[in-house]
mmCIF file of C-alpha atoms and ligand atoms in Angstrom:
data_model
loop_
_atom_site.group_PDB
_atom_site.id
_atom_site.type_symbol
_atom_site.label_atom_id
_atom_site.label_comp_id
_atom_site.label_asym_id
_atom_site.label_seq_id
_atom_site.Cartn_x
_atom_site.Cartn_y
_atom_site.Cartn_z
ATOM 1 C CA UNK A 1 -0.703 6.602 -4.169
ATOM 2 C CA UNK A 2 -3.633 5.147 -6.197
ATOM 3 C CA UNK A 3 -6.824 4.068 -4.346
ATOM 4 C CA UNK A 4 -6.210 0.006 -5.206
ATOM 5 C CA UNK A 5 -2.412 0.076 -4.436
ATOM 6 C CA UNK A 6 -3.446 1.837 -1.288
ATOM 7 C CA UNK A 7 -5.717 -1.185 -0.675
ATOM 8 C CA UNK A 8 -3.146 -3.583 -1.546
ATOM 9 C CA UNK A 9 -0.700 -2.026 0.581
ATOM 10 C CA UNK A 10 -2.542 -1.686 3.516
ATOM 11 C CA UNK A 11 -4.259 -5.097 3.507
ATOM 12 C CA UNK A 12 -0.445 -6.391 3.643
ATOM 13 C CA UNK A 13 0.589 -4.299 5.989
ATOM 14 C CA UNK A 14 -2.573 -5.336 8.242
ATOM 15 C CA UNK A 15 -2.106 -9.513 7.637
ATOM 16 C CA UNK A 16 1.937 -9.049 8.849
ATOM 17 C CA UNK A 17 3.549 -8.822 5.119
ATOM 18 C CA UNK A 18 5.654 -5.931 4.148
ATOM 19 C CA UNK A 19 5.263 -4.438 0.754
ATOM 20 C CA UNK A 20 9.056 -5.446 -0.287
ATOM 21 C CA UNK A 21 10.322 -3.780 -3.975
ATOM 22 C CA UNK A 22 9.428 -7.436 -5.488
ATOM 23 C CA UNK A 23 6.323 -7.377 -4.112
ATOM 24 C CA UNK A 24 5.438 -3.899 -5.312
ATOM 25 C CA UNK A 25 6.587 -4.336 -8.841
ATOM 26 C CA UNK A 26 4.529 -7.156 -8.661
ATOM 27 C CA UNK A 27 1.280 -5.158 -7.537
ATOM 28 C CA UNK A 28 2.236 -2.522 -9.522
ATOM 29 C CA UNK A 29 2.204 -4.043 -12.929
ATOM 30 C CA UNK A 30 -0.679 -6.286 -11.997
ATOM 31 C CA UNK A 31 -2.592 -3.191 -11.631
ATOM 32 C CA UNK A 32 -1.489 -1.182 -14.285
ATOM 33 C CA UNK A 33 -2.738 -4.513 -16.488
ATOM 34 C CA UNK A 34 -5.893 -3.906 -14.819
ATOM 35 C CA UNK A 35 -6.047 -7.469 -13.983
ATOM 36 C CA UNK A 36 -6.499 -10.473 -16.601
ATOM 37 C CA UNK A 37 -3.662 -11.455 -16.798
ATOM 38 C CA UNK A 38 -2.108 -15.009 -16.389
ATOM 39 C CA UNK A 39 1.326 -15.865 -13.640
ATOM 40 C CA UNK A 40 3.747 -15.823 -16.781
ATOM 41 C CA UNK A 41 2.000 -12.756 -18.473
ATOM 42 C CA UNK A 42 2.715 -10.799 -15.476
ATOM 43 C CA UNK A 43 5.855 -12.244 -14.990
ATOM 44 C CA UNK A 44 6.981 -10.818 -18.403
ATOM 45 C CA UNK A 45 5.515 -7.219 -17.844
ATOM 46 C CA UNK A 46 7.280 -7.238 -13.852
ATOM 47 C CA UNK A 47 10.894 -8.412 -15.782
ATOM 48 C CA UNK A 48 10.821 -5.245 -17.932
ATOM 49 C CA UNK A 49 10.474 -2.929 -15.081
ATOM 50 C CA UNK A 50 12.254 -4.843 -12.089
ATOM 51 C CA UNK A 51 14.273 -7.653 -14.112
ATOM 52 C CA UNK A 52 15.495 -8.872 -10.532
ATOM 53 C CA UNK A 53 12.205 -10.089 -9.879
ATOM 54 C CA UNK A 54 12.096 -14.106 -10.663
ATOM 55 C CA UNK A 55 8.859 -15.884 -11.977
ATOM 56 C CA UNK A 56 8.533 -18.078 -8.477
ATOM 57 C CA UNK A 57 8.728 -14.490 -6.634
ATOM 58 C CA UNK A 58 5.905 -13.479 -8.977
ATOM 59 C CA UNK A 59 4.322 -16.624 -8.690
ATOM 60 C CA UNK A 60 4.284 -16.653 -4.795
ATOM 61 C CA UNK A 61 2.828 -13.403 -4.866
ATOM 62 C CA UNK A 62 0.068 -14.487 -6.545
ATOM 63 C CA UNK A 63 -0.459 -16.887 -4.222
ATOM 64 C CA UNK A 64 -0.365 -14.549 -1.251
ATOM 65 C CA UNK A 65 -2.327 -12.028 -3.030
ATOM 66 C CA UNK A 66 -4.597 -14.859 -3.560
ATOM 67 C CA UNK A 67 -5.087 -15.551 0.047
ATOM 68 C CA UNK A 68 -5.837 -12.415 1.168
ATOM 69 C CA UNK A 69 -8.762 -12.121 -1.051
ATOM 70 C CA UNK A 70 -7.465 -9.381 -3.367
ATOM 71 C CA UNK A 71 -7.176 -11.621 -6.496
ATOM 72 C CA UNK A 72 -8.508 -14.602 -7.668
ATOM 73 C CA UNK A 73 -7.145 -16.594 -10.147
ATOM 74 C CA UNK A 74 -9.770 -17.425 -12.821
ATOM 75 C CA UNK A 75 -10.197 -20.876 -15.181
ATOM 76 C CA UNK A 76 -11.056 -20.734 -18.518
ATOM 77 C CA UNK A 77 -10.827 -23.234 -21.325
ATOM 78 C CA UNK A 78 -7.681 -25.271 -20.467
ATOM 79 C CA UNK A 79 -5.479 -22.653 -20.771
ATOM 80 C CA UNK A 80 -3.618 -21.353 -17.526
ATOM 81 C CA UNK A 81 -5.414 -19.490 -14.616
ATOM 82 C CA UNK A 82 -5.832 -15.634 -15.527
ATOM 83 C CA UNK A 83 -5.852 -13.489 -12.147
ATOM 84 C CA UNK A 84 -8.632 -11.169 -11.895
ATOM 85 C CA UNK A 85 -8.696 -7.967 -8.855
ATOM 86 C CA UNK A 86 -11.113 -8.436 -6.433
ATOM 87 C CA UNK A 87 -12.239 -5.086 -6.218
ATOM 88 C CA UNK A 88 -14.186 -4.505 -2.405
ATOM 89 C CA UNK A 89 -14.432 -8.325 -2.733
ATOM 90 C CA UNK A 90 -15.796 -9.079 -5.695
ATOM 91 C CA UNK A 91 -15.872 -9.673 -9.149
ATOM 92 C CA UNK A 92 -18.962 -10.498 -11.592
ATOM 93 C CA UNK A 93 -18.908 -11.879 -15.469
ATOM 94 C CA UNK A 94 -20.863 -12.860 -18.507
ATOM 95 C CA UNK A 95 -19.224 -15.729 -20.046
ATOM 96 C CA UNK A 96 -20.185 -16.644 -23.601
ATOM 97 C CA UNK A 97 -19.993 -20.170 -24.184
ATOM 98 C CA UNK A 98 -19.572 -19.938 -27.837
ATOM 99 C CA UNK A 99 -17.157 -17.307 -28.656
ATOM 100 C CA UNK A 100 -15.394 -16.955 -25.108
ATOM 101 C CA UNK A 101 -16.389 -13.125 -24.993
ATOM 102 C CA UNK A 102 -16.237 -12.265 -21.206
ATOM 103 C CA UNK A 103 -18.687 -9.251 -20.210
ATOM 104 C CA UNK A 104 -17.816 -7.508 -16.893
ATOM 105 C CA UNK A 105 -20.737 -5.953 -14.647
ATOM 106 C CA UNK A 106 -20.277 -4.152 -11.522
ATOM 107 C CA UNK A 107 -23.789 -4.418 -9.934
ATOM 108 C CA UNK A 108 -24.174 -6.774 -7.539
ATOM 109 C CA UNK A 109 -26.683 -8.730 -6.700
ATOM 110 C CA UNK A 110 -25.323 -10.929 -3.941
ATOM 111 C CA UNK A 111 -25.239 -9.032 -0.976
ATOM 112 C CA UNK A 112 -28.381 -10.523 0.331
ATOM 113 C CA UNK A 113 -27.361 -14.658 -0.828
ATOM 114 C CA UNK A 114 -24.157 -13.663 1.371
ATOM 115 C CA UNK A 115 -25.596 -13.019 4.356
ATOM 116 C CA UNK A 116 -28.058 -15.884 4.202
ATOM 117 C CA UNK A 117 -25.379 -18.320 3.860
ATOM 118 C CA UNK A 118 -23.135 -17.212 5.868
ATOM 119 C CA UNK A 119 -25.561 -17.516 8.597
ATOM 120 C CA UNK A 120 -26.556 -20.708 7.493
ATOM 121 C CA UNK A 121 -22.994 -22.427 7.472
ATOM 122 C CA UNK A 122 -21.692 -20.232 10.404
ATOM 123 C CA UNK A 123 -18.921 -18.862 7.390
ATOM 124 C CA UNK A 124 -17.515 -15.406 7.189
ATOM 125 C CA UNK A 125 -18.096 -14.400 3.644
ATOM 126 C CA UNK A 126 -15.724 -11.439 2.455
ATOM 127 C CA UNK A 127 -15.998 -11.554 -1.506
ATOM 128 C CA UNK A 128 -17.557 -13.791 -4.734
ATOM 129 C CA UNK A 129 -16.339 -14.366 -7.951
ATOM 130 C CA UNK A 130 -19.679 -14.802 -9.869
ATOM 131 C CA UNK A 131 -19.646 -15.939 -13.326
ATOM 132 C CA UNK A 132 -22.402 -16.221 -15.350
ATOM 133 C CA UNK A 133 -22.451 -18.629 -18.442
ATOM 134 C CA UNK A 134 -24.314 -18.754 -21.580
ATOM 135 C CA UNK A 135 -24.758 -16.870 -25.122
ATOM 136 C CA UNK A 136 -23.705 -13.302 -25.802
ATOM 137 C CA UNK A 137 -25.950 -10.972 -28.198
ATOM 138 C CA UNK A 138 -23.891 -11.294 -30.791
ATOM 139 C CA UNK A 139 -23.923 -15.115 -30.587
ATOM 140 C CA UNK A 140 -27.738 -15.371 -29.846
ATOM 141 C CA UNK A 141 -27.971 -13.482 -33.098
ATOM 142 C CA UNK A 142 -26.317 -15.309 -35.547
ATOM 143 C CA UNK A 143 -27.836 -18.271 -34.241
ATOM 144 C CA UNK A 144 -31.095 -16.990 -34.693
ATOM 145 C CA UNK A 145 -30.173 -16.210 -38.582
ATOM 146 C CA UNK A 146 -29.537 -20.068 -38.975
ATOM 147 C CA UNK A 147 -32.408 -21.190 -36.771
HETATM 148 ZN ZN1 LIG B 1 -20.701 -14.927 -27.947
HETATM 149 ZN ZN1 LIG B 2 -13.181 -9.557 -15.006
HETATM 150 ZN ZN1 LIG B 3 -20.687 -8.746 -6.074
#
């Protein structure tokens, strides 16, 4: 079994849920997508390997996978919510502003903020979603040429 469906699996198993056939073909095509991917995206990919599997099954997944911190759905535009994995609890981007180019980066630099406010507000932090926003190179460059 892969390291992240291991992780998927086991944080189930350890909050009480059972990793049903619907549920796996769920997890399993979310993570062959590598993420990114919006409810009815997903929901497409899942009905061409386990065409038993409704949207609202795929849907409520989500949502559970949601709550135990291994996804997060993500809002972009006005378009609908794209679910990212949470890998070890977090997730970090570059959003362009301009051409919507979104830049992953795997350092992080929050371990420290974390602990600080989670000691302030008494709160158990266990992952971020961090996005930054602003202008890409590419972007920035052309700018400059008109500037
Ligand atoms: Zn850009
Ligand atoms: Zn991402
Ligand atoms: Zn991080």
């Amino acid at each position: 079994m892969d390291k992240q469906l291991q992780v998927f699996t086991l944080t189930l198993q350890e909050n009480g849920y059972r990793l049903t056939r619907a549920r796996q073909a769920v997890v399993t095509a979310l993570l062959s997508s590598g993420g990114h991917v919006s409810a009815d995206a997903l929901a497409e990919v899942v009905r061409e390997s386990a065409p038993q599997v409704g949207r609202m099954t795929v849907y409520r997944t989500l949502d559970l996978l949601s709550e135990l911190g291994l996804v997060r759905p993500v809002y972009q535009g006005t378009g609908a919510a794209h679910y990212v994995l949470m890998d070890d609890g977090h997730h970090h981007h570059l959003v362009c502003s301009t051409c919507d180019t979104v830049i992953e980066f795997d350092d992080c630099v929050l371990e420290e903020i974390e602990r600080v406010i989670g000691e302030r507000f008494q709160f158990e932090v266990r992952g971020h979603l961090l996005e930054f926003y602003g202008r890409c190179h590419h972007c920035r460059e052309s700018s400059s040429v008109l500037a």
